[in-house]
Tab-separated table of C-alpha atoms in Angstrom:
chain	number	residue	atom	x	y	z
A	1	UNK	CA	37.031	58.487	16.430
A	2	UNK	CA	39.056	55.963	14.691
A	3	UNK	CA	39.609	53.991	18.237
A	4	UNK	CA	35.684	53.781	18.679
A	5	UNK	CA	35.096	52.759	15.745
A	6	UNK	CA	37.738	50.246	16.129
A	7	UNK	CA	36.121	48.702	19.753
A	8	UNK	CA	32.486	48.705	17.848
A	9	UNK	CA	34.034	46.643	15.413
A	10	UNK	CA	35.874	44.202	17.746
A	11	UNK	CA	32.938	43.999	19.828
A	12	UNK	CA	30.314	43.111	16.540
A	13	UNK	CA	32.259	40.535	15.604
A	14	UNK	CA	32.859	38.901	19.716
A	15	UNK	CA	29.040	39.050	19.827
A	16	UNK	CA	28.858	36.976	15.808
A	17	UNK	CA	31.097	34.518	17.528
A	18	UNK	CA	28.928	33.953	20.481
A	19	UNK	CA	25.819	33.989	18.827
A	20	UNK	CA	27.713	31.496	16.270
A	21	UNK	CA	28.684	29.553	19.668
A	22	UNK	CA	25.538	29.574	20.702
A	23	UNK	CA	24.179	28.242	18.216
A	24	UNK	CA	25.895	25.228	17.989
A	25	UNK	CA	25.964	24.584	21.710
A	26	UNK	CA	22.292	24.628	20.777
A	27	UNK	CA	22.569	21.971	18.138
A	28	UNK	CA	24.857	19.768	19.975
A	29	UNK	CA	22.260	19.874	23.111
A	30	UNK	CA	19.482	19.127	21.036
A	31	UNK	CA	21.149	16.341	19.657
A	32	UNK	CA	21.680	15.112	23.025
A	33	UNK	CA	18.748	15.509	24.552
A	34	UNK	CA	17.106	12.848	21.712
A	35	UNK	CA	16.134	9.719	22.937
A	36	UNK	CA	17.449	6.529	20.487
A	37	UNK	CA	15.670	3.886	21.873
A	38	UNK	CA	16.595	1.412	18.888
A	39	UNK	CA	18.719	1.549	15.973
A	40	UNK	CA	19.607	-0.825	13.571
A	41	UNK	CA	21.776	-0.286	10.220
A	42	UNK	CA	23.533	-4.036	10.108
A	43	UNK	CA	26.877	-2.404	10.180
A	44	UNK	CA	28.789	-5.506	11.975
A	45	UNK	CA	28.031	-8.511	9.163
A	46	UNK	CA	27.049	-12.028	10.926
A	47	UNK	CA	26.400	-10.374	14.702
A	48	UNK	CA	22.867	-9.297	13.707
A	49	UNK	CA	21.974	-12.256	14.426
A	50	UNK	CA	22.419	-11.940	17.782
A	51	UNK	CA	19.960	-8.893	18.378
A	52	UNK	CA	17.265	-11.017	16.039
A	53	UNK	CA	15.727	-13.583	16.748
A	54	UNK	CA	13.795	-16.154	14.601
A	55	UNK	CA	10.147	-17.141	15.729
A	56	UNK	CA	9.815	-21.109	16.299
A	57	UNK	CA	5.687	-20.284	16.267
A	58	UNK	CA	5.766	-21.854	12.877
A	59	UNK	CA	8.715	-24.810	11.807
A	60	UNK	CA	8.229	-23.478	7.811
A	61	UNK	CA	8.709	-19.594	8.334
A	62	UNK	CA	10.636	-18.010	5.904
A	63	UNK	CA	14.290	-17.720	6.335
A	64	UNK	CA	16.100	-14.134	5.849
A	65	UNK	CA	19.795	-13.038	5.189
A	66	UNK	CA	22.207	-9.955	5.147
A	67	UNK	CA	22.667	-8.274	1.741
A	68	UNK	CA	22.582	-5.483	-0.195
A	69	UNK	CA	20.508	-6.731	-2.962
A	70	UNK	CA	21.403	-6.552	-6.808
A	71	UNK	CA	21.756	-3.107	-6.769
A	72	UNK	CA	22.898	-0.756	-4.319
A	73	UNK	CA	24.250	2.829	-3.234
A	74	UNK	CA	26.576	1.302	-0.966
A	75	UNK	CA	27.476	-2.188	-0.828
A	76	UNK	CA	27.941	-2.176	2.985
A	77	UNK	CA	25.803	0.647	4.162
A	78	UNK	CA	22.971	-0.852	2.110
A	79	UNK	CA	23.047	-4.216	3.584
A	80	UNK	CA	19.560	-4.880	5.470
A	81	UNK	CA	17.546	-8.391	6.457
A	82	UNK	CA	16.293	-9.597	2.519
A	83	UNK	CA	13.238	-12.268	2.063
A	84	UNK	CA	14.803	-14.953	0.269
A	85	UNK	CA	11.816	-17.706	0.293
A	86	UNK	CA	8.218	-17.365	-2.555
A	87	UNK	CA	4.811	-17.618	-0.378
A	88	UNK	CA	6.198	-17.767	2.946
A	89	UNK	CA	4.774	-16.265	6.261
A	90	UNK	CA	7.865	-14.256	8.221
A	91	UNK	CA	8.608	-13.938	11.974
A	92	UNK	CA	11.483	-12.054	13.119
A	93	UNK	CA	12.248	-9.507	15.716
A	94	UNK	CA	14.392	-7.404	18.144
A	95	UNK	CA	14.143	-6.225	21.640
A	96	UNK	CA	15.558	-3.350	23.310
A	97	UNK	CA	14.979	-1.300	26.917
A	98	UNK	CA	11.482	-0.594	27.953
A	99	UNK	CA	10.378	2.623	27.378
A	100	UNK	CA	6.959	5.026	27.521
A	101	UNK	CA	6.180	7.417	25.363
A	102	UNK	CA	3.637	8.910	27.774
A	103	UNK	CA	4.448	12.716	27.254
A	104	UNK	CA	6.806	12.105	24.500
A	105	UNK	CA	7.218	12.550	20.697
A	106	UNK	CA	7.039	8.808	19.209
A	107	UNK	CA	9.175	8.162	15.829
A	108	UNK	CA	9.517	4.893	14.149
A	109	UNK	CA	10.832	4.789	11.142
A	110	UNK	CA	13.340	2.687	8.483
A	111	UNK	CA	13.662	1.667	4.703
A	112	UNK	CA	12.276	-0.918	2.436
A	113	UNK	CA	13.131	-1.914	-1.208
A	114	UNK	CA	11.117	-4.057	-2.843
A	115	UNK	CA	13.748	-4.679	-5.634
A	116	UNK	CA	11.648	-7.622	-7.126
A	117	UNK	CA	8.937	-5.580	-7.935
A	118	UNK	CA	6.917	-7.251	-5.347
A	119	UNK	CA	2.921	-8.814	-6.761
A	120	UNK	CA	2.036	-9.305	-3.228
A	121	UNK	CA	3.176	-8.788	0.571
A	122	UNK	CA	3.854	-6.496	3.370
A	123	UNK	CA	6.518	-4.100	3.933
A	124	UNK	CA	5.251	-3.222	7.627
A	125	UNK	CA	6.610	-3.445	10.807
A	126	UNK	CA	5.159	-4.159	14.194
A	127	UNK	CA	6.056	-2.517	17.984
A	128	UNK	CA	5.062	-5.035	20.687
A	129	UNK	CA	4.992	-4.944	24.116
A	130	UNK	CA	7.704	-6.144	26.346
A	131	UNK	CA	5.809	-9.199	27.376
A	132	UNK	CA	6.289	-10.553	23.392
A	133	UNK	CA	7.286	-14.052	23.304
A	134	UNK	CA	9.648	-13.522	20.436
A	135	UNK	CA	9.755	-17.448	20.007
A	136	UNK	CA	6.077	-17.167	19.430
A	137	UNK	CA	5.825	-14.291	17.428
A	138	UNK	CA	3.079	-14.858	14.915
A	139	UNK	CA	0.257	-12.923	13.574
A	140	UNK	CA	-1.870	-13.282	16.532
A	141	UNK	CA	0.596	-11.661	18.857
A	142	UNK	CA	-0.571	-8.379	20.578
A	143	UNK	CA	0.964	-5.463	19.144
A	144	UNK	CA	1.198	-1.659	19.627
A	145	UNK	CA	1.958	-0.208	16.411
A	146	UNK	CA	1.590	-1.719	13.012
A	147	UNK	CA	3.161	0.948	10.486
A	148	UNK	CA	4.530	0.519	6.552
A	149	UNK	CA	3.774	-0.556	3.302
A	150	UNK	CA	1.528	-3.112	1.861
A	151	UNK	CA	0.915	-4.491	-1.529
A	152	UNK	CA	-1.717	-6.630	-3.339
A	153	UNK	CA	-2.392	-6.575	-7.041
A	154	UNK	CA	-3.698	-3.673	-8.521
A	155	UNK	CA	-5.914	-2.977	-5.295
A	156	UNK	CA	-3.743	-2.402	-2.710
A	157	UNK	CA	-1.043	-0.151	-2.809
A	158	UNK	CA	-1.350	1.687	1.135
A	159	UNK	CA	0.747	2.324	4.248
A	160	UNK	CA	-0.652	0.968	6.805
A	161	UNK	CA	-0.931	2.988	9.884
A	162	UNK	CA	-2.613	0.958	12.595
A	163	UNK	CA	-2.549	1.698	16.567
A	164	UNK	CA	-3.911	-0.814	19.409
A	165	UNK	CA	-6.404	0.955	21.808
A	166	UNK	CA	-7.905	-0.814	24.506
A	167	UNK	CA	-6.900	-4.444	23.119
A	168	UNK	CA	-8.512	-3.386	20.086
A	169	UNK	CA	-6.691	-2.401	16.481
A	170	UNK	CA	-7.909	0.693	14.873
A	171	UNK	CA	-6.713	1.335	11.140
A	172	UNK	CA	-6.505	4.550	9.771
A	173	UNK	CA	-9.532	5.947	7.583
A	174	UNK	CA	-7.281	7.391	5.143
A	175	UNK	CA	-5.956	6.049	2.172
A	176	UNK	CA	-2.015	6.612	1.915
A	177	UNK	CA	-0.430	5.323	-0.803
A	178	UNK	CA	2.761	3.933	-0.661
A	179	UNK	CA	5.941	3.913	-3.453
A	180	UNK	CA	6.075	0.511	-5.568
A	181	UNK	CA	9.204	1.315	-7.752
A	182	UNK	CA	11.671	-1.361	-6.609
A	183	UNK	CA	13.937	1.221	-5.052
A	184	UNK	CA	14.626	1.879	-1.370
A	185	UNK	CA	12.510	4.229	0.302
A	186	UNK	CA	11.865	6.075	3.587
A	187	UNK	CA	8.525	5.366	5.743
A	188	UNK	CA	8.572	8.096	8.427
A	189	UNK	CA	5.509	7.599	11.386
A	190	UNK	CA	5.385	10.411	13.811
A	191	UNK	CA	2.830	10.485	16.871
A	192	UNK	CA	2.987	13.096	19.343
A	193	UNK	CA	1.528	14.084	22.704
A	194	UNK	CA	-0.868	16.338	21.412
A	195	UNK	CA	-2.634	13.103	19.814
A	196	UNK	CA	-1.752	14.575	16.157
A	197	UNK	CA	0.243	12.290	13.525
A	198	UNK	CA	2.273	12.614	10.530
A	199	UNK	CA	3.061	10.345	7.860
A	200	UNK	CA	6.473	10.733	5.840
A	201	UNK	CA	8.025	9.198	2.830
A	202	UNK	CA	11.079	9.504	1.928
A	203	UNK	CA	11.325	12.780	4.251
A	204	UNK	CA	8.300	13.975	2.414
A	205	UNK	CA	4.973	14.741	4.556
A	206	UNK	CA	2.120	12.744	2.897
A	207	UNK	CA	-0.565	12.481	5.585
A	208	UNK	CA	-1.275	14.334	8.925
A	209	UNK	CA	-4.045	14.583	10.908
A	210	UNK	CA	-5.596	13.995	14.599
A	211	UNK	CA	-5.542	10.461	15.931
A	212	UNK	CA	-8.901	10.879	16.972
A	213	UNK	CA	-10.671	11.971	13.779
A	214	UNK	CA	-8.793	9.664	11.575
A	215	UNK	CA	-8.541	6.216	13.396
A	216	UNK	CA	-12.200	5.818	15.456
A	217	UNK	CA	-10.866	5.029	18.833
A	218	UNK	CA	-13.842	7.094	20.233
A	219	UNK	CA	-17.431	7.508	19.733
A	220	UNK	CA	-18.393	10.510	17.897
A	221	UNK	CA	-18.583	13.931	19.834
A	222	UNK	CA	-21.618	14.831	18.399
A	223	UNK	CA	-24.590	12.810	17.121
A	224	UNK	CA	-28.317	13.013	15.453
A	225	UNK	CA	-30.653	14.695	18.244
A	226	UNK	CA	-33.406	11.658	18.190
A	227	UNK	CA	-36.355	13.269	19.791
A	228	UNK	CA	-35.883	16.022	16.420
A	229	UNK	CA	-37.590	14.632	12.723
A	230	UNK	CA	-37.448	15.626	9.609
A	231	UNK	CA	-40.581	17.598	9.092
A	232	UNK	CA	-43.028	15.941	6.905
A	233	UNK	CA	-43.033	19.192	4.033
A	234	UNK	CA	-39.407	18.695	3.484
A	235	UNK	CA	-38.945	17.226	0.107
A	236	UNK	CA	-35.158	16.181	-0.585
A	237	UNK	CA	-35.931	14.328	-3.601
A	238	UNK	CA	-33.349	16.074	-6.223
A	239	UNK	CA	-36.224	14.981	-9.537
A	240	UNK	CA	-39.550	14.164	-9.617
A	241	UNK	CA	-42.265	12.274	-12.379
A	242	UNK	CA	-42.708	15.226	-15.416
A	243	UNK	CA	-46.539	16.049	-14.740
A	244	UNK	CA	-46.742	16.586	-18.322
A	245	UNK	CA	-45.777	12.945	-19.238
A	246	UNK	CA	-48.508	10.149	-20.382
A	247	UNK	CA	-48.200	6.761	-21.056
A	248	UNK	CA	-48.829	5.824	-24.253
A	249	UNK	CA	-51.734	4.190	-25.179
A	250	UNK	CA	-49.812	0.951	-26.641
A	251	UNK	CA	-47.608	0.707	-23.349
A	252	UNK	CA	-49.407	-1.821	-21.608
A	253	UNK	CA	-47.952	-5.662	-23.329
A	254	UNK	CA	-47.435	-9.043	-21.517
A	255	UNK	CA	-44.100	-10.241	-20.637
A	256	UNK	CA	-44.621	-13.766	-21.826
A	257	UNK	CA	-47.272	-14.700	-24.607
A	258	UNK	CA	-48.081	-18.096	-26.362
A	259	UNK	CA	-45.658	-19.339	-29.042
A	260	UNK	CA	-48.769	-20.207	-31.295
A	261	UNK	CA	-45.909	-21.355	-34.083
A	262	UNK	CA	-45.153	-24.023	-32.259
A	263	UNK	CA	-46.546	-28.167	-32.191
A	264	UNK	CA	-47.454	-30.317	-30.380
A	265	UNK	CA	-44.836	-33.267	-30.785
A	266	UNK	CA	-46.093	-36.606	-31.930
A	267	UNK	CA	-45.291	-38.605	-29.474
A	268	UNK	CA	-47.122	-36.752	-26.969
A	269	UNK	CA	-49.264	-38.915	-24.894
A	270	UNK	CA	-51.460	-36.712	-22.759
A	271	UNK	CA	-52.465	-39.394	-20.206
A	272	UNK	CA	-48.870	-40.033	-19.294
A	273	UNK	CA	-47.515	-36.001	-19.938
A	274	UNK	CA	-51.019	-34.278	-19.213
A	275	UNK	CA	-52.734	-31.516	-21.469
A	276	UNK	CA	-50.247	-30.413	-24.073
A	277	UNK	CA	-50.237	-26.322	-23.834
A	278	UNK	CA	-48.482	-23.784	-26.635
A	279	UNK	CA	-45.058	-23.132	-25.028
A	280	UNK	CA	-44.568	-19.199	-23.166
A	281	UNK	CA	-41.812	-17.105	-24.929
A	282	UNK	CA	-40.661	-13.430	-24.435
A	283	UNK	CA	-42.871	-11.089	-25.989
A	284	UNK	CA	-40.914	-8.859	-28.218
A	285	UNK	CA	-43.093	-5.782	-27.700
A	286	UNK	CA	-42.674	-5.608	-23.611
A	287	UNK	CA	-40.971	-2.442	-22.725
A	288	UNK	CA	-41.574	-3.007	-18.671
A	289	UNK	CA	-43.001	-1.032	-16.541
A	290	UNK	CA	-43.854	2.367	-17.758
A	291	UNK	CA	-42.527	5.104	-15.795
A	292	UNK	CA	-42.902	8.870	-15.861
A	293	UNK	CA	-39.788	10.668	-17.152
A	294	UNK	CA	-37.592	12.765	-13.939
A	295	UNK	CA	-37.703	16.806	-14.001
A	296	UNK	CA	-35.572	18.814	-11.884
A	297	UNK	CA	-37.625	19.242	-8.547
A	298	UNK	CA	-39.153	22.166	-8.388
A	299	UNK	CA	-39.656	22.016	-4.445
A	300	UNK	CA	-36.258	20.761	-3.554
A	301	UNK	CA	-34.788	21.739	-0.802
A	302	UNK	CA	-31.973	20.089	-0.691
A	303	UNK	CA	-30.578	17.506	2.330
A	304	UNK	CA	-32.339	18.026	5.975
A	305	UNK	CA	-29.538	18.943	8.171
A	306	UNK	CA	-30.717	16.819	11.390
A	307	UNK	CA	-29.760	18.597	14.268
A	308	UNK	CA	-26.744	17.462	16.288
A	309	UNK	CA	-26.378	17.217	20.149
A	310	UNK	CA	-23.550	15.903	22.373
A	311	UNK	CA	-22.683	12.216	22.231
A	312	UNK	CA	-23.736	11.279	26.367
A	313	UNK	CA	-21.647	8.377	25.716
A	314	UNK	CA	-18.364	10.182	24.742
A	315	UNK	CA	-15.700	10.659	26.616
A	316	UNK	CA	-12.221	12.290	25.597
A	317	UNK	CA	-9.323	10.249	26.374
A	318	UNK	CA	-5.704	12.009	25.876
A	319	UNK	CA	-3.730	9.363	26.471
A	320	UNK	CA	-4.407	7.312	23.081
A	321	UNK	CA	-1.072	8.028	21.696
A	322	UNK	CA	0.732	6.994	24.661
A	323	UNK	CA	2.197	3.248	24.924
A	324	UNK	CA	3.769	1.546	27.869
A	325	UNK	CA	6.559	-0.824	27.942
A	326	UNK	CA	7.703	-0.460	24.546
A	327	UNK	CA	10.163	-3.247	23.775
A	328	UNK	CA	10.534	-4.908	20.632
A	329	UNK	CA	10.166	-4.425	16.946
A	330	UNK	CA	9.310	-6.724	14.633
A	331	UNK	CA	8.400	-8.269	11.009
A	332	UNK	CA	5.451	-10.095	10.900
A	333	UNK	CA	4.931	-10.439	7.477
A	334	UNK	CA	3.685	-12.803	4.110
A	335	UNK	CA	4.838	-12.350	0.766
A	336	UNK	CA	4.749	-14.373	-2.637
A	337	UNK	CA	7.444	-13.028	-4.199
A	338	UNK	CA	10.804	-12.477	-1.654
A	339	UNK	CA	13.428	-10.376	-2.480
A	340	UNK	CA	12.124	-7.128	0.164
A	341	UNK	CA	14.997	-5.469	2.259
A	342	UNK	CA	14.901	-3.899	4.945
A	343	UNK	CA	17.050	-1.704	6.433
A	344	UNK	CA	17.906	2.107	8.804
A	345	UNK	CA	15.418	0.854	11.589
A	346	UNK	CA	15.071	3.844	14.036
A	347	UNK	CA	13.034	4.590	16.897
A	348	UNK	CA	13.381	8.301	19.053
A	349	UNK	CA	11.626	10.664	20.201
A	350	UNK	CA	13.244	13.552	17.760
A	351	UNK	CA	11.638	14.313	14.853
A	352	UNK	CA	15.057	15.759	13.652
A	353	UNK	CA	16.893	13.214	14.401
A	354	UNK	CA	15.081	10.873	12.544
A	355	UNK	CA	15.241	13.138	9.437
A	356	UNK	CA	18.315	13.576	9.730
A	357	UNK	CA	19.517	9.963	10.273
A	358	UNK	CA	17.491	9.382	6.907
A	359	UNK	CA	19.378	11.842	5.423
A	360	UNK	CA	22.734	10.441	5.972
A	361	UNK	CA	21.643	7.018	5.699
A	362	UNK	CA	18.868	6.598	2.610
A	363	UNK	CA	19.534	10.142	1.355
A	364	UNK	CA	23.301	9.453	0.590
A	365	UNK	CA	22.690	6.002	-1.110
A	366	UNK	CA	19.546	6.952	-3.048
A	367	UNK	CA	21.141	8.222	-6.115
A	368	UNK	CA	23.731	6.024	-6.212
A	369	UNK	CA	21.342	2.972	-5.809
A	370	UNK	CA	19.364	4.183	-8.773
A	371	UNK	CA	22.694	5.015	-10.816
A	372	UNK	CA	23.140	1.187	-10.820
A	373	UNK	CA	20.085	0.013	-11.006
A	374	UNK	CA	19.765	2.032	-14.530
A	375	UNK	CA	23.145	1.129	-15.885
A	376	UNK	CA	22.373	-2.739	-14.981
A	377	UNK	CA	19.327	-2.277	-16.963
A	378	UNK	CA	21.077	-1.109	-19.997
A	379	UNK	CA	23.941	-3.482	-19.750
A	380	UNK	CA	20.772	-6.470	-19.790
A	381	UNK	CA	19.577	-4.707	-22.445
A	382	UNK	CA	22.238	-4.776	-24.537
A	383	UNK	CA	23.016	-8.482	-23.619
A	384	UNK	CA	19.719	-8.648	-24.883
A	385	UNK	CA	20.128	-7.314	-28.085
A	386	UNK	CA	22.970	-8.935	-28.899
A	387	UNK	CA	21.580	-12.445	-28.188
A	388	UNK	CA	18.710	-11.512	-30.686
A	389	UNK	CA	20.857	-10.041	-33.214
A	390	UNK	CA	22.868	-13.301	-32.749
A	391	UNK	CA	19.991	-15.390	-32.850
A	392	UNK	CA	18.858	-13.809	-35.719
A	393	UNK	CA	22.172	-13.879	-37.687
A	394	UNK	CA	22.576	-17.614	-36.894
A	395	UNK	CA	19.116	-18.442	-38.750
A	396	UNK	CA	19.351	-16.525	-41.524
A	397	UNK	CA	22.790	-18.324	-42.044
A	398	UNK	CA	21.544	-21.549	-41.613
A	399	UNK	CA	18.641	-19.921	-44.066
A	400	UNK	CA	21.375	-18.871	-46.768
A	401	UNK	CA	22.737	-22.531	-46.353
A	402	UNK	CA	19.772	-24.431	-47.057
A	403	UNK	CA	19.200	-22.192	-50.028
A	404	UNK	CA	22.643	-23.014	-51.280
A	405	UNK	CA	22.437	-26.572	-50.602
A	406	UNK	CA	18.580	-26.846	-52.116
A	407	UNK	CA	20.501	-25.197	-55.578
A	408	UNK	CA	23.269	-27.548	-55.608
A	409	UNK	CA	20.801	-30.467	-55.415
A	410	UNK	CA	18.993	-29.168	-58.574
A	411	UNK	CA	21.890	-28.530	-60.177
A	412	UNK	CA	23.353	-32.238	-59.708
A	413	UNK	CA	19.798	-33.414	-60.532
A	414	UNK	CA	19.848	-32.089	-64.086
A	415	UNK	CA	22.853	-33.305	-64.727
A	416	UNK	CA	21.958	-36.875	-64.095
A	417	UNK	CA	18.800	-36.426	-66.072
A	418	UNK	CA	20.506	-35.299	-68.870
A	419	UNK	CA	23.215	-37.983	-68.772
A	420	UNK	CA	20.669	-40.351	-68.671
A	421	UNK	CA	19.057	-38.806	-71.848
């Protein structure tokens, strides 16, 4: 008994092991099979420069460098391509092997801080074609993808999320707001071959949907039946004039009447001005025009529900997700206030891997980054302070001094006076 229960207990724990095996042969394959078709973390100092390039569309674009800002998580891991010039246009970009996405899971994603609490500019990036120019990148080059933040005032505060379908961009109808903090953050775009989307911040879902019902690419499916009208009986008017209501007898005054209190000046000469006439003023009494007062409506029916047929000019199209020739990324961008970094540029076709790649790159600097960011605060703060308390100390001597000096003056002024005496 012993010896079979001894075997049962050997062969438990072989069978852990190979599921355990399994499991991570599982892992290690999936990691495999995910397609990094660009990644960028500036990990080699000066020799980014080599992958970017600069866009000569423009001779005044704005230039960027390699830092990690002011405050960090990590002062090398951190280090991403910063804005450095106010109310500048920027063109800069980086190509890498053609690829389609036809069948395929799209991700693009990276980070952006905008440390100096940017007033106005984008945070996006752009996916172009192969056939980019990157000398003549500008905002009038064709793109496939325009995805990221985008800031304005008070107004705008939205990710954009904007595909090109037949030579045409279509923006998303949905408004997704985006983080305006100053601290790095995540911006996750996922498209897949089943023409859905998702929308991620900082790992964080925040808007998913169908590309075809958010982002009109296509006609409607369905549309008003025109040969059907809305009967004449229906009555969709939600109030109606009170039956019961009069106007009163004293409603009925001009707008304008006769100033009679006025004269006729003195040097009017009617052959050279014409017939003098009283002067028209607002008449105090007009109340407009007199309208019955609004009842519930009785016969409401509420909103005619036209009936819908099939749009004859639709026609579905499942390839809008899918790009060809898929080549370069890029930042095509204005701000008035630089100082934006940006940083962790990715693009697969594994939605894990790109969460997890955020994970060890954003997600390990994150609290750090903030860590500083709070204790530089409170170290300004208290540089702060003590230049006020110094300022402050400073006059008040100065005060005390004058007061001192003003006595003494008295003082040596009596004593005169009475030595004159």
């Amino acid at each position: 008994m012993a010896v079979v229960r001894s075997r049962c207990e050997a062969l438990a724990v072989a069978l852990l092991l190979l599921l355990l095996l399994l499991l991570l042969l599982g892992a290690a394959l999936g990691s495999a099979r995910a397609a990094v078709h660009f990644q960028e973390q500036f990990l080699d100092g000066a020799k980014w420069r080599k992958r970017w390039m600069n866009s000569e569309y423009k001779p005044d674009f704005g230039k960027f460098k390699l830092t990690a800002g002011k405050f960090y998580g990590d002062p090398v891991l951190d280090k991403g391509l910063q804005t450095t010039e106010n109310s500048k246009f920027y063109a800069i970009s980086s190509r890498f092997k053609p690829f389609s996405n036809k069948g395929k899971t799209l991700v693009i994603q990276y980070t952006v801080k905008h440390e100096q609490k940017i007033d106005c500019g984008g945070g996006y990036v752009k996916i172009f074609p192969s056939n980019l120019d990157q000398k003549k990148l500008s905002g009038d080059s064709h793109y496939y993808i325009m995805f990221g933040p985008d800031i304005c005032g008070s107004d705008t505060k939205k990710v954009h999320v904007i595909l090109n379908y037949k030579n045409k961009p279509h923006p998303i109808k949905k408004l997704i707001r985006c983080k305006v903090d100053g601290y790095t953050h995540l911006y996750t775009l996922i498209i897949r071959p089943d023409q859905t989307y998702k929308v991620k911040i900082d790992n964080e879902m925040v808007a998913s949907g169908n590309l075809e019902d958010d982002l009109d690419f296509l006609p409607p499916k369905k549309i008003n039946d025109p040969t059907v009208k809305k009967p004449v009986d229906w009555d969709d008017r939600i109030e109606t004039d009170d039956p019961n209501d009069v106007k009163p007898e004293d409603w009925d005054e001009p707008e304008y009447i006769m100033d009679m209190s006025a004269e006729k000046p003195g040097d009017w000469d009617d052959a050279v001005n014409g017939e003098w006439h009283y002067p028209r003023v607002k008449n105090p009494l007009y109340r407009g025009e007199w309208k019955p007062r609004q009842i519930d409506n009785p016969n409401y029916r509420g909103v005619w529900p036209h009936p819908q047929i099939d749009n004859p000019n639709y026609s579905p199209d499942y390839s809008i997700y899918s790009f060809e020739n898929i080549s370069v990324i890029g930042l095509d961008i204005w701000q008035v206030r630089s100082g934006t970094i940006f940083d962790n540029f990715l693009i697969t076709d594994d939605e894990e891997y790109a969460e997890d790649f955020g994970d060890e790159t954003w997600g390990e600097t994150k609290g750090p980054e903030k860590e500083m960011n709070i204790k530089q605060t409170e170290e300004e703060q208290a540089r702060e302070r003590a230049m006020e308390e110094k300022y402050f100390e400073q006059r008040f001597k100065k005060k005390l001094e004058r007061k001192t000096q003003s006595g003494r003056d008295r003082a040596v002024k009596n004593t005169v006076t009475k030595a004159e005496l």
